[in-house]
């Protein structure tokens, strides 16, 4: 499963976002360092289900909204200097190593200090948080490179030394591939002699690697409390998703309790059950928020990470290319996330390595035609794979 991590200063609302997105109970509170050990759960990216293109209901999507699972990780808050061990230290940065994308949760209300202490709304600048999280991530990566430089230099004395491979080894623990390192080294000029590298180069390399390998979505949370000047600044300077994690949590709880009809990511909801006056007032405030901002932002944040930053597509393998079903008759049983540009064979491997190895050909179930091996699958592709492993 694709993995996305939530990062941000203490008390920004990471765990509230996590709880809303995964519907799991975790500790949330208005003081810093509520979360210590990472929380892991399953969230979903939302896309249009292919069954909407036919007069059929697959029985899995919610009125055409298909929710595709991704893993979400919620970590302890980061404070400036976290890479040097400040706050709860850099062990929590390590929880980010296996994430493919990072959601930076910031406090759009400006009502918490950099250390996460509550202060009056509008006191702190949310834009500062955007910069500091990037800087911490990059400083942490630069530190890892610096710490390993002695061994890189030692390796450089041996015949057949390969800088790309050596750096890939240094950064492999962060889930950085050789491919990323090669691309990054080609982008800018680095000294040919490893002895000539210093902090400047480590930082430059870390920034380039971070941008490519750990793309960030900015989630401007607590938008329900945010002064309009903060929102205007965020919109002018960033492409942050305006979010009220707490509102999403309330709506999903309402759905669970059977009193609200709402699909995550929708711009509206209905009250369908008994609610008391206080609950109604809360829901009315959320309705105003949706009218103003279009959604709570939680779903949009995940969608942007998955379909935007990670540039993934959803493909649907089926066994019956006319009915779009599996052997048991379930329509569109699986939705798989693949990198854009993936081919039918890549899809076959994603289904199972045996199916990939035995790949013969594929049929586009929309046109019922065989498609070439090099065809790049598109979002919503419905594909029958023919394999010797069937
Ligand atoms: N008004 C408002 N409050 C929110 C929102 N999201 C979270 N909060 C509040 O912010 C406080 C901190 O929330 P948490 O989710 O515990 O924050 P965190 O970032 O996980 O904090 P640490 O684990 O300490 O790093 C809690 O009091 C939440 O109720 C929101 O969208 N709007
Ligand atoms: Mg937390």
Short mmCIF file of C-alpha atoms and ligand atoms in Angstrom, two decimals:
data_model
loop_
_atom_site.label_atom_id
_atom_site.label_comp_id
_atom_site.label_asym_id
_atom_site.label_seq_id
_atom_site.Cartn_x
_atom_site.Cartn_y
_atom_site.Cartn_z
CA UNK A 1 0.00 0.00 0.00
CA UNK A 2 1.17 3.55 -0.75
CA UNK A 3 2.23 5.34 2.41
CA UNK A 4 1.65 8.99 3.30
CA UNK A 5 2.91 10.58 6.50
CA UNK A 6 1.57 13.56 8.43
CA UNK A 7 4.20 16.01 9.66
CA UNK A 8 3.92 19.34 11.40
CA UNK A 9 4.52 21.19 14.61
CA UNK A 10 2.94 19.92 17.82
CA UNK A 11 -0.75 20.73 18.29
CA UNK A 12 -1.38 21.52 14.59
CA UNK A 13 -4.08 18.84 14.32
CA UNK A 14 -2.19 15.91 12.78
CA UNK A 15 -3.91 13.31 14.95
CA UNK A 16 -7.30 14.91 14.36
CA UNK A 17 -6.67 14.69 10.61
CA UNK A 18 -5.51 11.09 11.06
CA UNK A 19 -8.54 10.19 13.12
CA UNK A 20 -10.92 11.80 10.62
CA UNK A 21 -9.25 10.15 7.63
CA UNK A 22 -8.91 6.67 9.13
CA UNK A 23 -11.83 6.69 11.56
CA UNK A 24 -9.63 5.34 14.32
CA UNK A 25 -9.51 6.52 17.88
CA UNK A 26 -6.24 8.15 18.78
CA UNK A 27 -5.24 10.68 21.38
CA UNK A 28 -5.87 14.31 20.45
CA UNK A 29 -5.50 17.26 22.78
CA UNK A 30 -4.81 20.95 22.95
CA UNK A 31 -1.24 20.69 24.20
CA UNK A 32 2.04 19.77 22.53
CA UNK A 33 3.38 16.22 22.18
CA UNK A 34 0.10 14.42 22.64
CA UNK A 35 1.32 11.85 20.13
CA UNK A 36 4.54 10.05 20.94
CA UNK A 37 4.50 6.72 19.14
CA UNK A 38 3.39 6.86 15.49
CA UNK A 39 -0.23 5.97 14.66
CA UNK A 40 -0.76 3.95 11.51
CA UNK A 41 -4.04 3.45 9.71
CA UNK A 42 -5.82 3.14 6.40
CA UNK A 43 -7.16 6.25 4.67
CA UNK A 44 -8.62 6.45 1.18
CA UNK A 45 -8.10 8.43 -1.98
CA UNK A 46 -11.31 9.29 -3.78
CA UNK A 47 -11.85 8.84 -7.49
CA UNK A 48 -14.74 8.39 -9.92
CA UNK A 49 -15.72 4.74 -10.13
CA UNK A 50 -15.78 3.28 -13.68
CA UNK A 51 -19.19 1.72 -12.95
CA UNK A 52 -20.60 5.23 -13.43
CA UNK A 53 -19.72 4.87 -17.12
CA UNK A 54 -22.17 1.97 -17.37
CA UNK A 55 -25.71 1.58 -16.23
CA UNK A 56 -24.53 -0.45 -13.28
CA UNK A 57 -23.70 -0.20 -9.62
CA UNK A 58 -20.56 -2.10 -8.65
CA UNK A 59 -21.78 -2.29 -5.06
CA UNK A 60 -18.40 -1.16 -3.74
CA UNK A 61 -18.34 2.57 -4.50
CA UNK A 62 -20.58 5.09 -2.80
CA UNK A 63 -22.81 6.49 -5.52
CA UNK A 64 -19.93 6.66 -7.93
CA UNK A 65 -17.27 7.76 -5.44
CA UNK A 66 -14.63 5.05 -5.22
CA UNK A 67 -12.34 5.05 -2.20
CA UNK A 68 -8.94 3.49 -2.77
CA UNK A 69 -6.90 2.52 0.31
CA UNK A 70 -3.58 4.15 1.21
CA UNK A 71 -1.66 3.95 4.46
CA UNK A 72 -1.52 7.04 6.65
CA UNK A 73 1.05 7.58 9.40
CA UNK A 74 0.67 10.18 12.16
CA UNK A 75 3.84 11.10 14.00
CA UNK A 76 4.92 13.20 16.95
CA UNK A 77 5.12 16.95 16.45
CA UNK A 78 8.31 18.44 15.05
CA UNK A 79 9.89 21.56 16.52
CA UNK A 80 12.61 23.71 14.96
CA UNK A 81 15.89 21.86 15.43
CA UNK A 82 14.19 18.43 15.52
CA UNK A 83 16.92 17.09 13.20
CA UNK A 84 19.48 17.83 15.93
CA UNK A 85 17.33 16.06 18.51
CA UNK A 86 15.25 18.98 19.85
CA UNK A 87 11.74 18.30 21.09
CA UNK A 88 11.08 14.62 20.76
CA UNK A 89 14.08 14.41 18.51
CA UNK A 90 14.94 12.95 15.20
CA UNK A 91 13.75 9.42 15.83
CA UNK A 92 10.35 10.71 14.70
CA UNK A 93 11.79 11.95 11.47
CA UNK A 94 12.74 8.33 10.95
CA UNK A 95 9.04 7.48 10.85
CA UNK A 96 8.94 9.52 7.64
CA UNK A 97 11.57 7.42 5.90
CA UNK A 98 9.19 4.96 4.33
CA UNK A 99 6.53 7.50 3.41
CA UNK A 100 6.30 8.36 -0.27
CA UNK A 101 4.59 11.70 0.27
CA UNK A 102 4.29 14.01 3.24
CA UNK A 103 1.32 16.06 4.35
CA UNK A 104 2.53 19.08 6.28
CA UNK A 105 -0.23 20.04 8.68
CA UNK A 106 0.00 23.69 9.69
CA UNK A 107 -2.12 25.77 12.04
CA UNK A 108 -3.83 28.26 9.72
CA UNK A 109 -5.38 29.94 12.76
CA UNK A 110 -1.93 30.96 14.03
CA UNK A 111 -3.05 29.95 17.52
CA UNK A 112 -0.08 27.80 18.55
CA UNK A 113 3.60 28.63 18.95
CA UNK A 114 6.36 26.80 17.08
CA UNK A 115 6.56 24.53 20.13
CA UNK A 116 2.81 23.88 20.02
CA UNK A 117 1.75 25.96 23.02
CA UNK A 118 -1.72 27.48 22.62
CA UNK A 119 -1.82 31.27 22.10
CA UNK A 120 -4.47 33.73 20.84
CA UNK A 121 -5.73 33.24 17.28
CA UNK A 122 -3.61 35.17 14.76
CA UNK A 123 -0.49 35.32 16.94
CA UNK A 124 1.81 33.15 14.84
CA UNK A 125 2.43 33.07 11.09
CA UNK A 126 1.35 29.82 9.40
CA UNK A 127 3.69 30.49 6.48
CA UNK A 128 6.63 30.09 8.85
CA UNK A 129 5.51 26.53 9.50
CA UNK A 130 5.56 25.69 5.82
CA UNK A 131 9.20 26.77 5.60
CA UNK A 132 10.38 25.20 8.81
CA UNK A 133 9.01 21.73 8.10
CA UNK A 134 10.72 21.70 4.71
CA UNK A 135 13.92 22.94 6.30
CA UNK A 136 13.81 20.32 9.04
CA UNK A 137 13.28 17.52 6.55
CA UNK A 138 16.08 18.75 4.35
CA UNK A 139 18.45 19.40 7.26
CA UNK A 140 17.77 15.89 8.52
CA UNK A 141 18.62 14.40 5.13
CA UNK A 142 21.73 16.61 4.81
CA UNK A 143 22.82 15.38 8.25
CA UNK A 144 22.50 11.76 7.17
CA UNK A 145 24.63 12.46 4.10
CA UNK A 146 27.22 14.34 6.18
CA UNK A 147 27.36 11.56 8.78
CA UNK A 148 28.13 9.04 6.06
CA UNK A 149 30.57 11.12 4.08
CA UNK A 150 33.68 9.53 5.58
CA UNK A 151 32.64 6.19 4.17
CA UNK A 152 31.85 7.74 0.78
CA UNK A 153 35.35 9.27 0.72
CA UNK A 154 36.87 5.96 1.72
CA UNK A 155 34.99 4.25 -1.10
CA UNK A 156 36.20 6.88 -3.56
CA UNK A 157 39.77 5.67 -3.10
CA UNK A 158 38.91 2.23 -4.42
CA UNK A 159 38.97 1.53 -8.16
CA UNK A 160 35.60 1.49 -9.93
CA UNK A 161 34.04 3.93 -7.43
CA UNK A 162 30.53 4.99 -8.43
CA UNK A 163 29.20 8.12 -6.72
CA UNK A 164 25.54 7.40 -7.64
CA UNK A 165 25.70 3.93 -6.15
CA UNK A 166 27.53 5.14 -3.07
CA UNK A 167 24.98 7.90 -2.41
CA UNK A 168 22.15 5.51 -3.08
CA UNK A 169 23.53 3.31 -0.33
CA UNK A 170 23.76 6.25 2.08
CA UNK A 171 20.14 7.25 1.40
CA UNK A 172 18.64 3.81 0.87
CA UNK A 173 17.31 3.80 4.45
CA UNK A 174 15.14 6.78 3.47
CA UNK A 175 13.54 4.88 0.65
CA UNK A 176 15.45 6.94 -1.96
CA UNK A 177 16.08 5.00 -5.16
CA UNK A 178 19.19 5.07 -7.39
CA UNK A 179 16.98 6.53 -10.07
CA UNK A 180 16.24 9.62 -7.94
CA UNK A 181 19.91 10.09 -7.09
CA UNK A 182 21.04 9.83 -10.70
CA UNK A 183 18.40 12.36 -11.78
CA UNK A 184 19.29 14.76 -8.99
CA UNK A 185 23.05 14.57 -9.60
CA UNK A 186 22.44 15.39 -13.25
CA UNK A 187 20.28 18.41 -12.45
CA UNK A 188 23.01 20.53 -10.86
CA UNK A 189 26.78 20.74 -10.77
CA UNK A 190 28.45 18.94 -7.92
CA UNK A 191 32.23 18.69 -7.41
CA UNK A 192 33.73 15.69 -9.19
CA UNK A 193 36.07 15.07 -6.24
CA UNK A 194 34.20 13.83 -3.19
CA UNK A 195 36.88 15.45 -0.97
CA UNK A 196 35.64 18.83 -2.20
CA UNK A 197 32.08 18.28 -0.95
CA UNK A 198 30.98 20.17 2.16
CA UNK A 199 27.86 21.32 3.98
CA UNK A 200 26.77 23.42 0.98
CA UNK A 201 26.70 20.39 -1.29
CA UNK A 202 25.06 18.17 1.32
CA UNK A 203 22.26 20.72 1.73
CA UNK A 204 21.85 21.22 -2.01
CA UNK A 205 21.64 17.49 -2.60
CA UNK A 206 19.25 16.98 0.33
CA UNK A 207 16.91 19.69 -0.99
CA UNK A 208 16.84 18.20 -4.46
CA UNK A 209 16.29 14.68 -3.14
CA UNK A 210 13.56 15.83 -0.76
CA UNK A 211 11.66 17.62 -3.53
CA UNK A 212 11.76 14.62 -5.80
CA UNK A 213 11.38 11.75 -3.36
CA UNK A 214 9.26 13.19 -0.54
CA UNK A 215 6.79 15.58 -2.17
CA UNK A 216 4.75 17.69 0.24
CA UNK A 217 1.09 18.67 0.32
CA UNK A 218 0.40 21.58 2.66
CA UNK A 219 -2.72 21.13 4.73
CA UNK A 220 -3.74 24.47 6.29
CA UNK A 221 -5.76 23.16 9.21
CA UNK A 222 -8.10 24.84 11.72
CA UNK A 223 -9.41 26.96 8.87
CA UNK A 224 -12.65 27.28 10.87
CA UNK A 225 -10.73 29.49 13.33
CA UNK A 226 -8.36 31.18 10.88
CA UNK A 227 -8.46 34.97 10.42
CA UNK A 228 -9.23 35.89 6.81
CA UNK A 229 -5.84 37.63 6.48
CA UNK A 230 -4.12 34.29 7.19
CA UNK A 231 -6.21 32.56 4.57
CA UNK A 232 -5.47 35.28 2.02
CA UNK A 233 -1.71 35.00 2.71
CA UNK A 234 -1.77 31.22 2.44
CA UNK A 235 -3.67 31.38 -0.83
CA UNK A 236 -1.30 33.98 -2.24
CA UNK A 237 1.91 32.20 -1.25
CA UNK A 238 1.08 28.50 -1.36
CA UNK A 239 -1.28 25.96 -2.88
CA UNK A 240 -2.25 24.75 0.61
CA UNK A 241 -5.50 22.83 1.00
CA UNK A 242 -7.72 24.75 3.44
CA UNK A 243 -8.81 22.16 5.98
CA UNK A 244 -10.92 21.72 9.07
CA UNK A 245 -9.97 18.24 10.24
CA UNK A 246 -12.29 18.54 13.19
CA UNK A 247 -15.27 19.12 10.88
CA UNK A 248 -14.46 16.04 8.81
CA UNK A 249 -14.26 14.01 12.00
CA UNK A 250 -17.65 15.26 13.14
CA UNK A 251 -19.26 14.42 9.79
CA UNK A 252 -17.82 10.91 9.68
CA UNK A 253 -18.92 10.29 13.24
CA UNK A 254 -22.36 11.45 12.22
CA UNK A 255 -22.36 8.95 9.37
CA UNK A 256 -21.27 6.19 11.74
CA UNK A 257 -24.05 7.13 14.14
CA UNK A 258 -26.56 7.05 11.27
CA UNK A 259 -27.61 10.68 11.65
CA UNK A 260 -25.71 12.21 8.75
CA UNK A 261 -25.47 11.34 5.06
CA UNK A 262 -22.13 12.39 3.68
CA UNK A 263 -19.44 11.01 1.42
CA UNK A 264 -15.90 12.13 2.38
CA UNK A 265 -14.90 14.90 0.01
CA UNK A 266 -18.45 16.05 -0.74
CA UNK A 267 -19.34 19.72 -0.60
CA UNK A 268 -22.56 19.03 1.28
CA UNK A 269 -24.26 16.65 3.69
CA UNK A 270 -27.74 15.88 4.96
CA UNK A 271 -28.94 15.44 8.50
CA UNK A 272 -31.04 12.31 8.36
CA UNK A 273 -31.46 11.39 12.02
CA UNK A 274 -32.23 12.83 15.43
CA UNK A 275 -29.72 15.41 16.64
CA UNK A 276 -29.94 17.68 19.67
CA UNK A 277 -29.77 21.48 19.47
CA UNK A 278 -26.05 21.58 20.20
CA UNK A 279 -25.24 19.00 17.55
CA UNK A 280 -27.42 20.83 15.06
CA UNK A 281 -25.60 24.09 15.73
CA UNK A 282 -22.27 22.32 15.19
CA UNK A 283 -23.47 20.78 11.95
CA UNK A 284 -24.86 24.13 10.76
CA UNK A 285 -21.44 25.69 11.31
CA UNK A 286 -19.90 22.87 9.24
CA UNK A 287 -22.46 23.46 6.48
CA UNK A 288 -21.38 27.13 6.39
CA UNK A 289 -17.77 26.05 6.22
CA UNK A 290 -18.47 23.71 3.29
CA UNK A 291 -20.36 26.48 1.50
CA UNK A 292 -17.38 28.76 1.97
CA UNK A 293 -14.49 26.41 1.19
CA UNK A 294 -16.05 23.65 -0.90
CA UNK A 295 -15.09 20.79 1.43
CA UNK A 296 -13.50 20.05 4.79
CA UNK A 297 -10.20 19.63 2.93
CA UNK A 298 -9.28 16.24 4.43
CA UNK A 299 -10.24 14.21 1.37
CA UNK A 300 -8.78 16.79 -1.00
CA UNK A 301 -5.46 16.66 0.86
CA UNK A 302 -5.19 12.90 0.42
CA UNK A 303 -6.33 13.05 -3.19
CA UNK A 304 -3.75 15.69 -3.97
CA UNK A 305 -0.99 13.59 -2.40
CA UNK A 306 -2.03 10.46 -4.31
CA UNK A 307 -3.13 11.75 -7.70
CA UNK A 308 -1.19 15.03 -7.72
CA UNK A 309 2.16 14.78 -5.97
CA UNK A 310 2.67 11.04 -6.43
CA UNK A 311 1.09 11.15 -9.88
CA UNK A 312 -0.69 7.82 -9.51
CA UNK A 313 -3.62 6.45 -11.50
CA UNK A 314 -6.29 3.94 -10.52
CA UNK A 315 -6.55 0.78 -12.59
CA UNK A 316 -9.16 -1.97 -12.24
CA UNK A 317 -8.15 -5.51 -13.16
CA UNK A 318 -11.11 -7.74 -14.10
CA UNK A 319 -11.47 -11.32 -15.32
CA UNK A 320 -14.58 -10.87 -17.43
CA UNK A 321 -14.02 -8.05 -19.93
CA UNK A 322 -17.68 -7.67 -20.88
CA UNK A 323 -19.19 -7.66 -17.40
CA UNK A 324 -16.14 -6.14 -15.66
CA UNK A 325 -16.28 -8.79 -12.96
CA UNK A 326 -14.06 -11.31 -11.21
CA UNK A 327 -14.67 -15.05 -11.14
CA UNK A 328 -17.31 -14.71 -8.43
CA UNK A 329 -19.26 -12.07 -10.37
CA UNK A 330 -18.17 -9.08 -8.29
CA UNK A 331 -17.99 -6.02 -10.52
CA UNK A 332 -14.75 -4.00 -10.39
CA UNK A 333 -13.49 -5.88 -7.32
CA UNK A 334 -10.07 -4.23 -7.08
CA UNK A 335 -8.78 -0.71 -7.52
CA UNK A 336 -5.00 -0.50 -7.73
CA UNK A 337 -2.84 2.61 -7.59
CA UNK A 338 -0.02 2.64 -10.14
CA UNK A 339 2.43 5.33 -11.25
CA UNK A 340 1.20 7.29 -14.29
CA UNK A 341 2.72 5.74 -17.39
CA UNK A 342 2.30 2.18 -16.09
CA UNK A 343 1.65 -0.46 -18.74
CA UNK A 344 -0.70 -3.46 -18.69
CA UNK A 345 2.27 -5.62 -17.71
CA UNK A 346 2.96 -3.34 -14.73
CA UNK A 347 -0.66 -3.82 -13.71
CA UNK A 348 -0.22 -7.58 -14.05
CA UNK A 349 2.76 -7.45 -11.68
CA UNK A 350 0.78 -5.30 -9.26
CA UNK A 351 -1.96 -7.97 -9.19
CA UNK A 352 0.56 -10.73 -8.50
CA UNK A 353 4.17 -11.40 -9.48
CA UNK A 354 3.15 -14.75 -11.05
CA UNK A 355 0.54 -13.01 -13.22
CA UNK A 356 3.20 -10.51 -14.26
CA UNK A 357 5.73 -13.20 -15.11
CA UNK A 358 3.16 -15.15 -17.13
CA UNK A 359 1.81 -12.03 -18.88
CA UNK A 360 0.61 -12.75 -22.43
CA UNK A 361 -1.57 -9.80 -23.41
CA UNK A 362 -4.25 -7.44 -22.09
CA UNK A 363 -7.72 -6.38 -23.17
CA UNK A 364 -9.11 -2.92 -22.55
CA UNK A 365 -12.51 -3.80 -21.10
CA UNK A 366 -13.95 -0.46 -22.17
CA UNK A 367 -13.29 -1.03 -25.88
CA UNK A 368 -12.99 -4.85 -25.63
CA UNK A 369 -9.84 -4.58 -27.73
CA UNK A 370 -6.40 -5.95 -27.15
CA UNK A 371 -3.98 -3.22 -26.18
CA UNK A 372 -0.27 -2.95 -26.89
CA UNK A 373 2.27 -3.83 -24.27
CA UNK A 374 3.64 -0.29 -24.21
CA UNK A 375 0.26 1.40 -23.74
CA UNK A 376 0.25 3.80 -20.80
CA UNK A 377 -2.84 3.06 -18.73
CA UNK A 378 -5.13 5.95 -17.95
CA UNK A 379 -7.04 6.84 -14.81
CA UNK A 380 -10.00 4.51 -14.54
CA UNK A 381 -8.58 1.85 -16.88
CA UNK A 382 -10.53 -1.44 -16.72
CA UNK A 383 -8.26 -4.22 -17.91
CA UNK A 384 -8.43 -7.95 -18.39
CA UNK A 385 -5.00 -9.51 -18.19
CA UNK A 386 -4.36 -12.79 -19.93
CA UNK A 387 -1.52 -14.67 -18.30
CA UNK A 388 -0.17 -18.21 -18.27
CA UNK A 389 -0.48 -18.00 -14.49
CA UNK A 390 -4.30 -17.74 -14.59
N1 LIG B 1 -10.84 24.52 15.55
C1 LIG B 1 -10.19 23.45 15.16
N2 LIG B 1 -9.44 22.75 16.04
C2 LIG B 1 -8.78 21.68 15.60
C3 LIG B 1 -8.86 21.23 14.24
N3 LIG B 1 -8.10 20.12 14.12
C4 LIG B 1 -7.57 19.89 15.33
N4 LIG B 1 -7.96 20.83 16.24
C5 LIG B 1 -7.63 20.88 17.68
O1 LIG B 1 -6.22 21.07 17.82
C6 LIG B 1 -5.74 20.43 19.00
C7 LIG B 1 -4.57 19.54 18.65
O2 LIG B 1 -5.01 18.46 17.87
P1 LIG B 1 -4.15 17.14 17.67
O3 LIG B 1 -4.79 16.41 16.56
O4 LIG B 1 -3.93 16.43 18.96
O5 LIG B 1 -2.77 17.79 17.17
P2 LIG B 1 -1.38 17.06 16.79
O6 LIG B 1 -0.79 17.84 15.68
O7 LIG B 1 -1.57 15.62 16.58
O8 LIG B 1 -0.54 17.34 18.13
P3 LIG B 1 0.74 16.52 18.72
O9 LIG B 1 0.42 15.07 18.75
O10 LIG B 1 0.88 17.11 20.08
O11 LIG B 1 1.89 16.86 17.82
C8 LIG B 1 -6.92 19.67 19.57
O12 LIG B 1 -7.47 20.45 20.61
C9 LIG B 1 -7.90 19.57 18.40
O13 LIG B 1 -9.24 19.51 18.79
C10 LIG B 1 -9.69 21.98 13.34
O14 LIG B 1 -9.83 21.68 12.15
N5 LIG B 1 -10.31 23.07 13.86
MG1 LIG B 2 -0.83 14.03 17.56
#
